Amino acid sequence: MEIATHPCPYDIESLKSLSELDFSYSGFPSIGTTTTDSTSPSAVNIGAILSFNSTIGKVAKVAIHAAVDDINSNATILNGTKLNITLLDTKLSTGFLGIIDSFLLMEKDTVAIIGPQYSVMAHVISHIANEMQVPLLSFAATDPTLTSLQFPYFVRTTQSDLYQMAAVAEIVDHFQWRDVIAIFVDDDHGRNGIAALGDKLAEKRCKISYKVPFKPDNISHEEINSALVKVALMESRVIVLHIYPSSGLEVLHHAAQSLGMMGSGYVWIATDWLSTVLDSEPSLFSSSAMNDIQGVITLRMHAPDSDMKKQFVSRWKKLSQKEDSNQDPFGVNIFGLYAYDTVWLLASALDSFFKSGGTLSFSNDSSLNMLRGDSLNLDTIGVFVNGSMLLQKILEVNRTGLTGQMMFSPDGNLVHPSYEIINVIGTGIRRIGYWSETSGLHTGEGPNHSNFSEGLFGVIWPGQTTQTPRGWVFASNGRHLRIGVPLRISYREFVSKIEGTEMFGGYCIDVFTAALNLLPYPVPFKFIPFGDGKTNPLNLDLLHMITTGAFDAVVGDITITTNRTKIADFTQPYIESGLVVVAPIKKLKSSAWAFLTPFTPMMWFVTGMFFLVVGAVVWILERRINDDFRGPPRRQFVTIVWFSFSTLFFAHREKTVSTLGRLVLIIWLFVVLILNSSYIASLTSILTVEQLSSPVKGIESLVISSDRIGFLRGSFAENYLTEELNIHRSRLVPLNSPSEYEKALKDGPANGGVAAIIDERAYMELFLATRCEFGIVGQEFTKMGWGFGFPRESPLAIDMSTAILKLSENGDLQRIHDKWLTRSACSSEGAKQGIDRLELKSFWGLFLLSGIACFIALLCYVIRMAYRFSRDSNSNNIECSSLSARLRSFLSFVNEREGEDKCWPKTRRKEKCSCRKVVHEDGSLDDSTVRVHIENNVTAQD
């Protein structure tokens, strides 16, 4: 094995002399038109492109050397074939020098390249790798756009920033922030990473409100200060820092020391560059630089604990000193672990490649022959004939390394992406949770551990506070919040401009200012009138001014509707105000027949019928054993009527002695008690409460009629009536003021006016305060409210909603209401529609109960009588000659008083029945057969 390390020159003279460099490394096959080895070669050339002086590069260099040594000393892999690796140093360059390095490597028949370290360079070299069919395995290029159909030979052996940005978006959503500021390096790595962040935030209904790009290298202090000053003037206090390690600490230092942006209220989320620096520079924890990053949240790709990882970390110090004993000691970071695993992954793929019959065969690219004689000798670069086969073997690798499972998903990314969420505290760091693609944010022993709870552990935020920052403040640029206020000409109790001043007053204004006073931060604002002062402005037009940026908020009598929520965000409603119907009303005069009004006609009819039915049932059940229910038919009819209606006053003198009769009576008396109590209560209400009447009974009667309906011009009521209730637009009359309301209602539909006005309750209560000839009829048929409008996703809308709830809880909201909207007596009651008459449906259960009792009692009585009649008939060997005769006999039996039926048929009968002895089987009559004639007042002998 031979390891060659070459710096890549920066100056032009050195670039001109590239052709004079001697690239004769032992173990490299000779260059020719075609090189073919039919058996496993003794050595394989691979390359690596790193920046040796960078935080990631210096660690990766040591890890790659260690991996090559471990592989070459392991007899179980590659079957004796040694890895020859060439590491080229790109310094801190991310562009042209990387291209030169790739050409230098490919001139030496390199089968694969580890790197490049930077995403920008990977974009460029991937084109060369595609052309030469040389797999490019990068352990540090995290740009999510690299894994695409455009770069088939680019293999990312680390996690994509797509997942890191998903974790950041989840953190933002977890703490209920909505806007973030992104500071990033303005190259492929930074731009594409922030673009991925924007997409992930959008999925959570969040957004990037401001972007601060930095040039990739050599950022001056003035540029950093200038950019951070602009950030400090923004409303958002959640800052995502996606930058290179070389300049990330410098940005945080200026933010903390120069601008005080590491104080309470700020949130800093650094991507994995910060955890990489902290892992690589142990001396940083004891330096003053830790004061600049207190409370910062950062991410780190998760590598599960294992014996393999522990052994590697334990020998890291020896490995790093072996590389350069003069260099200050540095720790191993996650990218170093991925670099080590990348070499092993490539070795495993090569082992499978050779076992499958793959050969190291290179052919000249005819398109490069035109460059023959060029000082770079590009015509000597060969195309790896079996590069596609090696690429396939790489993507099929499934092994466990220092970072966990190394296996690729169908989209070319490593499986099971996961991150640790880290909080910088004091002189160290603390893991506060994990993020994984399958489980999101959670705590536990690992990203994929089954026992975990959602969310994160407590965070120590900048300013040494545990209270979660609000995430935004008002911009510190001296600009006041522009509040749009409708310039109303009617209902000035809600919103009105104070004459001779720029101030506004009214119920809505007082609620708004009271809510602002409850916010934990000052809000500078100024009211800006909207309207011409001659007509009421349209609220929809006022809300549209928010979308154009003319207003920062809208305060006034703004009803919250579905369509309006698509334009702006609203606060919690501070007053309910649904649509009501207002119509002319008149008092009902008392009548001589007022005592009949508590019950409807059907109720009176059913009640009377039940009195008669219950009386008849009790008469049937009692007449055989109770002398009070016997006598001539006329007397019995009077008894039935008297007994049934006397139960209304519990004044019946007839006693009930049968069990069934008492059961029916007690249930009926309960029904009568309920009916009596309800009647008295209703009659009392009718005679003592003033009754109002209106030809309009409510919205239902208006919908089915053809009368004209008035509404406030520009109100949402017009669309509601036409679209929801299907009222033809020709029936609707737009009106502008309360005086027009009054005139239209007095004129009525017959004289060009309207039958009713439909408007919001809050307006109508003020309208009716001094107009007692009108009233609200029917029920409020929509449930809506008024709120203050803000731009979409405005955090102020949430805070103002909380303040409004506080006003409601402490009673201030009601006090403001009473101050401006105190109602008079004639508007507070409204019109009572008709008379509250008691209907049958309110009592059908009682009647059903009484009816069932009567039916069951009669059924039991009939069964009992039928049984006794059958028993007595059989004991006397009497059989009626016909069904009608038998029925008459049964009725006579039932009509007898209890005790007389025991000697039946010897007793006196009032009906005639022809009976005979039983006929013999041959049809002849028994000799002893006699006819028995039973006539009125005649005794029949047996």
CSV table of N, CA, C and O in Angstrom, one decimal, residues 766-868:
chain,number,residue,atom,x,y,z
A,766,LEU,N,-79.1,48.5,19.4
A,766,LEU,CA,-79.1,50.0,19.4
A,766,LEU,C,-80.2,50.6,18.7
A,766,LEU,O,-80.8,51.6,19.1
A,767,PHE,N,-80.6,50.0,17.5
A,767,PHE,CA,-81.7,50.6,16.7
A,767,PHE,C,-83.0,50.5,17.5
A,767,PHE,O,-83.8,51.5,17.5
A,768,LEU,N,-83.2,49.5,18.3
A,768,LEU,CA,-84.5,49.3,19.0
A,768,LEU,C,-84.5,50.0,20.3
A,768,LEU,O,-85.5,50.1,21.0
A,769,ALA,N,-83.4,50.6,20.7
A,769,ALA,CA,-83.3,51.2,22.1
A,769,ALA,C,-84.3,52.4,22.2
A,769,ALA,O,-84.8,52.6,23.3
A,770,THR,N,-84.6,53.0,21.1
A,770,THR,CA,-85.5,54.2,21.1
A,770,THR,C,-86.7,54.0,20.2
A,770,THR,O,-87.4,55.0,19.9
A,771,ARG,N,-86.9,52.8,19.7
A,771,ARG,CA,-88.0,52.6,18.8
A,771,ARG,C,-88.8,51.3,19.2
A,771,ARG,O,-88.6,50.2,18.8
A,772,CYS,N,-89.7,51.6,20.2
A,772,CYS,CA,-90.4,50.5,20.8
A,772,CYS,C,-91.5,49.9,19.9
A,772,CYS,O,-92.1,48.9,20.3
A,773,GLU,N,-91.8,50.6,18.8
A,773,GLU,CA,-92.8,50.0,17.9
A,773,GLU,C,-92.3,48.9,17.0
A,773,GLU,O,-93.0,48.2,16.3
A,774,PHE,N,-91.0,48.6,17.1
A,774,PHE,CA,-90.4,47.5,16.4
A,774,PHE,C,-89.8,46.5,17.4
A,774,PHE,O,-89.5,46.9,18.6
A,775,GLY,N,-89.5,45.4,17.0
A,775,GLY,CA,-88.9,44.4,17.9
A,775,GLY,C,-88.2,43.2,17.1
A,775,GLY,O,-88.5,43.0,15.9
A,776,ILE,N,-87.4,42.5,17.8
A,776,ILE,CA,-86.7,41.3,17.2
A,776,ILE,C,-87.7,40.2,17.3
A,776,ILE,O,-88.3,39.9,18.3
A,777,VAL,N,-88.0,39.6,16.1
A,777,VAL,CA,-89.0,38.5,16.1
A,777,VAL,C,-88.2,37.2,15.7
A,777,VAL,O,-87.3,37.2,14.9
A,778,GLY,N,-88.6,36.1,16.3
A,778,GLY,CA,-88.0,34.8,16.0
A,778,GLY,C,-86.6,34.8,16.8
A,778,GLY,O,-86.3,35.6,17.6
A,779,GLN,N,-85.9,33.8,16.4
A,779,GLN,CA,-84.6,33.5,17.0
A,779,GLN,C,-83.4,34.0,16.1
A,779,GLN,O,-83.6,34.2,14.9
A,780,GLU,N,-82.3,34.3,16.8
A,780,GLU,CA,-81.1,34.6,16.1
A,780,GLU,C,-80.7,33.4,15.2
A,780,GLU,O,-80.5,32.3,15.7
A,781,PHE,N,-80.6,33.5,13.9
A,781,PHE,CA,-80.4,32.4,13.0
A,781,PHE,C,-79.0,32.2,12.5
A,781,PHE,O,-78.7,31.3,11.7
A,782,THR,N,-78.1,33.0,13.0
A,782,THR,CA,-76.6,32.7,12.7
A,782,THR,C,-75.9,32.9,14.0
A,782,THR,O,-76.3,33.8,14.8
A,783,LYS,N,-74.8,32.2,14.2
A,783,LYS,CA,-73.9,32.4,15.4
A,783,LYS,C,-72.6,32.9,14.9
A,783,LYS,O,-71.7,32.2,14.4
A,784,MET,N,-72.4,34.2,15.0
A,784,MET,CA,-71.1,34.9,14.6
A,784,MET,C,-70.6,35.8,15.6
A,784,MET,O,-71.2,35.9,16.7
A,785,GLY,N,-69.5,36.4,15.3
A,785,GLY,CA,-68.9,37.4,16.3
A,785,GLY,C,-68.0,38.4,15.5
A,785,GLY,O,-67.7,38.2,14.3
A,786,TRP,N,-67.6,39.4,16.3
A,786,TRP,CA,-66.7,40.4,15.7
A,786,TRP,C,-65.3,40.2,16.3
A,786,TRP,O,-65.1,39.8,17.4
A,787,GLY,N,-64.3,40.4,15.4
A,787,GLY,CA,-62.9,40.2,15.8
A,787,GLY,C,-62.1,41.3,15.2
A,787,GLY,O,-62.5,42.0,14.2
A,788,PHE,N,-60.8,41.4,15.6
A,788,PHE,CA,-59.9,42.3,15.0
A,788,PHE,C,-59.1,41.5,14.0
A,788,PHE,O,-58.6,40.4,14.2
A,789,GLY,N,-58.9,42.1,12.8
A,789,GLY,CA,-58.2,41.5,11.7
A,789,GLY,C,-56.7,41.8,11.6
A,789,GLY,O,-56.3,42.9,11.9
A,790,PHE,N,-55.9,40.8,11.3
A,790,PHE,CA,-54.4,40.9,11.2
A,790,PHE,C,-54.0,40.1,10.0
A,790,PHE,O,-54.7,39.3,9.5
A,791,PRO,N,-52.8,40.4,9.5
A,791,PRO,CA,-52.3,39.7,8.3
A,791,PRO,C,-52.2,38.2,8.7
A,791,PRO,O,-52.1,37.8,9.8
A,792,ARG,N,-52.2,37.3,7.6
A,792,ARG,CA,-52.1,35.9,7.8
A,792,ARG,C,-50.9,35.5,8.5
A,792,ARG,O,-49.8,36.1,8.3
A,793,GLU,N,-51.0,34.6,9.5
A,793,GLU,CA,-49.9,34.1,10.2
A,793,GLU,C,-49.3,35.1,11.2
A,793,GLU,O,-48.1,35.0,11.7
A,794,SER,N,-50.0,36.2,11.5
A,794,SER,CA,-49.5,37.2,12.4
A,794,SER,C,-49.5,36.6,13.8
A,794,SER,O,-50.6,36.2,14.3
A,795,PRO,N,-48.4,36.7,14.6
A,795,PRO,CA,-48.4,36.2,16.0
A,795,PRO,C,-49.2,37.1,16.9
A,795,PRO,O,-49.6,36.7,17.9
A,796,LEU,N,-49.4,38.4,16.5
A,796,LEU,CA,-50.1,39.4,17.3
A,796,LEU,C,-51.6,38.9,17.4
A,796,LEU,O,-52.2,39.2,18.4
A,797,ALA,N,-52.1,38.3,16.4
A,797,ALA,CA,-53.5,37.8,16.5
A,797,ALA,C,-53.7,36.8,17.7
A,797,ALA,O,-54.7,36.9,18.4
A,798,ILE,N,-52.7,36.0,17.9
A,798,ILE,CA,-52.8,35.0,19.0
A,798,ILE,C,-52.7,35.7,20.3
A,798,ILE,O,-53.5,35.4,21.2
A,799,ASP,N,-51.7,36.6,20.4
A,799,ASP,CA,-51.6,37.3,21.7
A,799,ASP,C,-52.8,38.2,22.0
A,799,ASP,O,-53.2,38.3,23.2
A,800,MET,N,-53.4,38.8,21.0
A,800,MET,CA,-54.6,39.6,21.2
A,800,MET,C,-55.8,38.8,21.6
A,800,MET,O,-56.6,39.2,22.4
A,801,SER,N,-55.8,37.6,21.1
A,801,SER,CA,-56.9,36.7,21.5
A,801,SER,C,-56.8,36.3,22.9
A,801,SER,O,-57.8,36.3,23.7
A,802,THR,N,-55.6,36.0,23.4
A,802,THR,CA,-55.4,35.7,24.8
A,802,THR,C,-55.8,36.9,25.7
A,802,THR,O,-56.4,36.8,26.7
A,803,ALA,N,-55.4,38.1,25.2
A,803,ALA,CA,-55.8,39.4,26.0
A,803,ALA,C,-57.3,39.5,26.0
A,803,ALA,O,-57.8,40.0,27.1
A,804,ILE,N,-58.0,39.3,25.0
A,804,ILE,CA,-59.5,39.4,25.0
A,804,ILE,C,-60.1,38.4,25.9
A,804,ILE,O,-61.1,38.7,26.6
A,805,LEU,N,-59.6,37.2,26.0
A,805,LEU,CA,-60.1,36.2,27.0
A,805,LEU,C,-59.9,36.7,28.4
A,805,LEU,O,-60.7,36.5,29.3
A,806,LYS,N,-58.7,37.4,28.6
A,806,LYS,CA,-58.5,37.9,30.0
A,806,LYS,C,-59.5,39.0,30.3
A,806,LYS,O,-59.9,39.1,31.4
A,807,LEU,N,-59.8,39.9,29.3
A,807,LEU,CA,-60.8,40.9,29.5
A,807,LEU,C,-62.1,40.3,29.9
A,807,LEU,O,-62.8,40.9,30.7
A,808,SER,N,-62.5,39.2,29.2
A,808,SER,CA,-63.7,38.6,29.5
A,808,SER,C,-63.8,38.0,30.9
A,808,SER,O,-64.8,38.1,31.6
A,809,GLU,N,-62.6,37.4,31.3
A,809,GLU,CA,-62.6,36.7,32.6
A,809,GLU,C,-62.6,37.7,33.8
A,809,GLU,O,-63.2,37.5,34.8
A,810,ASN,N,-61.9,38.9,33.6
A,810,ASN,CA,-61.9,39.8,34.7
A,810,ASN,C,-63.0,40.8,34.7
A,810,ASN,O,-63.1,41.7,35.6
A,811,GLY,N,-64.0,40.7,33.8
A,811,GLY,CA,-65.1,41.5,33.7
A,811,GLY,C,-65.0,42.9,33.0
A,811,GLY,O,-66.0,43.6,32.9
A,812,ASP,N,-63.8,43.2,32.5
A,812,ASP,CA,-63.6,44.5,31.9
A,812,ASP,C,-64.4,44.5,30.5
A,812,ASP,O,-64.9,45.6,30.1
A,813,LEU,N,-64.5,43.4,29.9
A,813,LEU,CA,-65.2,43.4,28.6
A,813,LEU,C,-66.7,43.7,28.8
A,813,LEU,O,-67.3,44.5,28.0
A,814,GLN,N,-67.3,43.2,29.9
A,814,GLN,CA,-68.7,43.5,30.1
A,814,GLN,C,-68.8,45.0,30.5
A,814,GLN,O,-69.8,45.7,30.2
A,815,ARG,N,-67.9,45.5,31.3
A,815,ARG,CA,-68.0,46.9,31.7
A,815,ARG,C,-67.9,47.9,30.5
A,815,ARG,O,-68.6,48.9,30.4
A,816,ILE,N,-67.0,47.5,29.5
A,816,ILE,CA,-66.9,48.3,28.3
A,816,ILE,C,-68.2,48.2,27.5
A,816,ILE,O,-68.7,49.2,26.9
A,817,HIS,N,-68.8,47.0,27.5
A,817,HIS,CA,-70.1,46.9,26.8
A,817,HIS,C,-71.2,47.7,27.4
A,817,HIS,O,-72.0,48.4,26.7
A,818,ASP,N,-71.2,47.7,28.7
A,818,ASP,CA,-72.3,48.5,29.4
A,818,ASP,C,-72.1,50.0,29.2
A,818,ASP,O,-73.0,50.8,29.2
A,819,LYS,N,-70.8,50.4,29.1
A,819,LYS,CA,-70.5,51.8,28.9
A,819,LYS,C,-71.1,52.3,27.6
A,819,LYS,O,-71.7,53.4,27.5
A,820,TRP,N,-71.0,51.6,26.5
A,820,TRP,CA,-71.4,52.0,25.2
A,820,TRP,C,-72.7,51.5,24.7
A,820,TRP,O,-73.3,52.1,23.9
A,821,LEU,N,-73.1,50.3,25.1
A,821,LEU,CA,-74.2,49.6,24.5
A,821,LEU,C,-75.3,49.3,25.5
A,821,LEU,O,-75.9,48.3,25.4
A,822,THR,N,-75.5,50.1,26.5
A,822,THR,CA,-76.6,49.9,27.4
A,822,THR,C,-77.9,50.0,26.7
A,822,THR,O,-78.2,51.0,26.0
A,823,ARG,N,-78.8,49.0,26.9
A,823,ARG,CA,-80.1,48.9,26.1
A,823,ARG,C,-81.2,49.4,27.0
A,823,ARG,O,-81.2,49.3,28.2
A,824,SER,N,-82.2,50.0,26.3
A,824,SER,CA,-83.4,50.4,27.0
A,824,SER,C,-84.4,49.2,27.2
A,824,SER,O,-84.2,48.2,26.6
A,825,ALA,N,-85.5,49.5,27.9
A,825,ALA,CA,-86.4,48.4,28.3
A,825,ALA,C,-87.1,47.8,27.0
A,825,ALA,O,-87.3,46.6,26.9
A,826,CYS,N,-87.4,48.7,26.0
A,826,CYS,CA,-88.2,48.2,24.9
A,826,CYS,C,-87.3,47.3,24.0
A,826,CYS,O,-87.9,46.6,23.2
A,827,SER,N,-86.0,47.4,24.0
A,827,SER,CA,-85.2,46.6,23.1
A,827,SER,C,-84.7,45.4,23.8
A,827,SER,O,-84.2,44.4,23.2
A,828,SER,N,-84.7,45.4,25.2
A,828,SER,CA,-84.1,44.3,25.9
A,828,SER,C,-85.0,43.0,25.9
A,828,SER,O,-84.5,41.9,25.9
A,829,GLU,N,-86.3,43.2,25.8
A,829,GLU,CA,-87.2,42.1,25.8
A,829,GLU,C,-87.4,41.5,24.4
A,829,GLU,O,-87.4,40.3,24.2
A,830,GLY,N,-87.6,42.4,23.4
A,830,GLY,CA,-87.9,41.9,22.1
A,830,GLY,C,-89.3,41.6,22.0
A,830,GLY,O,-90.1,41.6,22.9
A,831,ALA,N,-89.7,41.2,20.8
A,831,ALA,CA,-91.1,40.8,20.6
A,831,ALA,C,-91.4,39.4,20.9
A,831,ALA,O,-90.7,38.5,20.4
A,832,LYS,N,-92.4,39.1,21.7
A,832,LYS,CA,-92.7,37.7,22.0
A,832,LYS,C,-93.7,37.3,20.9
A,832,LYS,O,-94.8,37.8,20.8
A,833,GLN,N,-93.3,36.3,20.2
A,833,GLN,CA,-94.0,35.9,19.0
A,833,GLN,C,-95.3,35.1,19.4
A,833,GLN,O,-95.2,34.0,19.8
A,834,GLY,N,-96.4,35.7,19.2
A,834,GLY,CA,-97.7,35.1,19.5
A,834,GLY,C,-97.8,34.7,20.9
A,834,GLY,O,-97.3,35.4,21.8
A,835,ILE,N,-98.6,33.7,21.2
A,835,ILE,CA,-98.8,33.3,22.6
A,835,ILE,C,-98.2,31.9,22.8
A,835,ILE,O,-98.4,31.0,21.9
A,836,ASP,N,-97.6,31.7,23.8
A,836,ASP,CA,-96.9,30.4,24.1
A,836,ASP,C,-98.0,29.4,24.5
A,836,ASP,O,-98.2,29.2,25.7
A,837,ARG,N,-98.7,28.8,23.6
A,837,ARG,CA,-99.8,27.9,23.8
A,837,ARG,C,-99.2,26.5,24.0
A,837,ARG,O,-98.2,26.1,23.4
A,838,LEU,N,-99.8,25.7,24.9
A,838,LEU,CA,-99.4,24.4,25.2
A,838,LEU,C,-100.0,23.4,24.1
A,838,LEU,O,-101.2,23.4,23.9
A,839,GLU,N,-99.1,22.7,23.5
A,839,GLU,CA,-99.5,21.8,22.4
A,839,GLU,C,-99.6,20.4,22.9
A,839,GLU,O,-99.0,20.0,23.9
A,840,LEU,N,-100.2,19.5,22.0
A,840,LEU,CA,-100.4,18.1,22.3
A,840,LEU,C,-99.1,17.4,22.5
A,840,LEU,O,-98.9,16.5,23.3
A,841,LYS,N,-98.1,17.8,21.6
A,841,LYS,CA,-96.8,17.1,21.6
A,841,LYS,C,-96.1,17.2,23.0
A,841,LYS,O,-95.2,16.4,23.2
A,842,SER,N,-96.5,18.2,23.8
A,842,SER,CA,-95.8,18.3,25.1
A,842,SER,C,-96.4,17.3,26.1
A,842,SER,O,-95.8,17.2,27.2
A,843,PHE,N,-97.5,16.7,25.8
A,843,PHE,CA,-98.2,15.9,26.8
A,843,PHE,C,-98.5,14.5,26.3
A,843,PHE,O,-99.2,13.7,26.9
A,844,TRP,N,-98.1,14.2,25.1
A,844,TRP,CA,-98.6,12.9,24.5
A,844,TRP,C,-98.0,11.7,25.3
A,844,TRP,O,-98.7,10.6,25.4
A,845,GLY,N,-96.9,11.9,26.0
A,845,GLY,CA,-96.4,10.8,26.8
A,845,GLY,C,-97.4,10.5,28.0
A,845,GLY,O,-97.6,9.3,28.3
A,846,LEU,N,-97.9,11.6,28.6
A,846,LEU,CA,-98.9,11.3,29.7
A,846,LEU,C,-100.1,10.7,29.2
A,846,LEU,O,-100.7,9.7,29.8
A,847,PHE,N,-100.7,11.1,28.0
A,847,PHE,CA,-101.8,10.5,27.5
A,847,PHE,C,-101.6,9.0,27.1
A,847,PHE,O,-102.4,8.2,27.3
A,848,LEU,N,-100.4,8.8,26.6
A,848,LEU,CA,-100.1,7.4,26.2
A,848,LEU,C,-100.0,6.5,27.4
A,848,LEU,O,-100.5,5.4,27.4
A,849,LEU,N,-99.5,7.0,28.5
A,849,LEU,CA,-99.4,6.3,29.8
A,849,LEU,C,-100.8,6.0,30.3
A,849,LEU,O,-101.1,4.8,30.7
A,850,SER,N,-101.7,6.9,30.3
A,850,SER,CA,-103.1,6.7,30.7
A,850,SER,C,-103.8,5.7,29.8
A,850,SER,O,-104.5,4.9,30.3
A,851,GLY,N,-103.6,5.9,28.5
A,851,GLY,CA,-104.3,5.0,27.6
A,851,GLY,C,-103.8,3.6,27.7
A,851,GLY,O,-104.6,2.6,27.7
A,852,ILE,N,-102.5,3.3,28.0
A,852,ILE,CA,-102.0,2.0,28.2
A,852,ILE,C,-102.6,1.4,29.4
A,852,ILE,O,-103.0,0.2,29.5
A,853,ALA,N,-102.7,2.2,30.5
A,853,ALA,CA,-103.3,1.7,31.7
A,853,ALA,C,-104.8,1.3,31.5
A,853,ALA,O,-105.2,0.2,32.0
A,854,CYS,N,-105.5,2.1,30.8
A,854,CYS,CA,-106.9,1.8,30.5
A,854,CYS,C,-107.0,0.5,29.7
A,854,CYS,O,-107.8,-0.4,30.0
A,855,PHE,N,-106.2,0.4,28.7
A,855,PHE,CA,-106.2,-0.8,27.8
A,855,PHE,C,-105.9,-2.1,28.6
A,855,PHE,O,-106.6,-3.1,28.5
A,856,ILE,N,-104.8,-2.0,29.4
A,856,ILE,CA,-104.4,-3.2,30.2
A,856,ILE,C,-105.5,-3.6,31.2
A,856,ILE,O,-105.8,-4.8,31.4
A,857,ALA,N,-106.1,-2.6,31.9
A,857,ALA,CA,-107.2,-2.9,32.9
A,857,ALA,C,-108.4,-3.5,32.2
A,857,ALA,O,-108.9,-4.5,32.7
A,858,LEU,N,-108.8,-3.0,31.0
A,858,LEU,CA,-109.9,-3.6,30.3
A,858,LEU,C,-109.6,-5.0,29.8
A,858,LEU,O,-110.5,-5.9,29.9
A,859,LEU,N,-108.4,-5.2,29.4
A,859,LEU,CA,-108.0,-6.5,28.9
A,859,LEU,C,-108.1,-7.6,30.0
A,859,LEU,O,-108.6,-8.7,29.8
A,860,CYS,N,-107.5,-7.2,31.1
A,860,CYS,CA,-107.5,-8.1,32.3
A,860,CYS,C,-109.0,-8.4,32.7
A,860,CYS,O,-109.4,-9.5,33.1
A,861,TYR,N,-109.8,-7.4,32.7
A,861,TYR,CA,-111.2,-7.5,33.1
A,861,TYR,C,-112.0,-8.4,32.2
A,861,TYR,O,-112.7,-9.3,32.6
A,862,VAL,N,-111.8,-8.2,30.9
A,862,VAL,CA,-112.5,-9.1,29.8
A,862,VAL,C,-112.0,-10.5,30.0
A,862,VAL,O,-112.8,-11.5,29.9
A,863,ILE,N,-110.7,-10.7,30.1
A,863,ILE,CA,-110.2,-12.1,30.3
A,863,ILE,C,-110.8,-12.8,31.5
A,863,ILE,O,-111.3,-14.0,31.5
A,864,ARG,N,-110.9,-12.0,32.6
A,864,ARG,CA,-111.4,-12.6,33.8
A,864,ARG,C,-112.9,-13.0,33.6
A,864,ARG,O,-113.4,-14.0,34.0
A,865,MET,N,-113.7,-12.0,33.0
A,865,MET,CA,-115.1,-12.3,32.8
A,865,MET,C,-115.4,-13.5,31.9
A,865,MET,O,-116.3,-14.3,32.1
A,866,ALA,N,-114.6,-13.5,30.8
A,866,ALA,CA,-114.7,-14.6,29.9
A,866,ALA,C,-114.4,-16.0,30.5
A,866,ALA,O,-115.1,-17.0,30.3
A,867,TYR,N,-113.4,-16.0,31.4
A,867,TYR,CA,-113.1,-17.2,32.1
A,867,TYR,C,-114.2,-17.7,33.0
A,867,TYR,O,-114.6,-18.8,33.0
A,868,ARG,N,-114.8,-16.8,33.8
A,868,ARG,CA,-115.9,-17.1,34.7
A,868,ARG,C,-117.1,-17.5,34.0
A,868,ARG,O,-117.8,-18.4,34.4
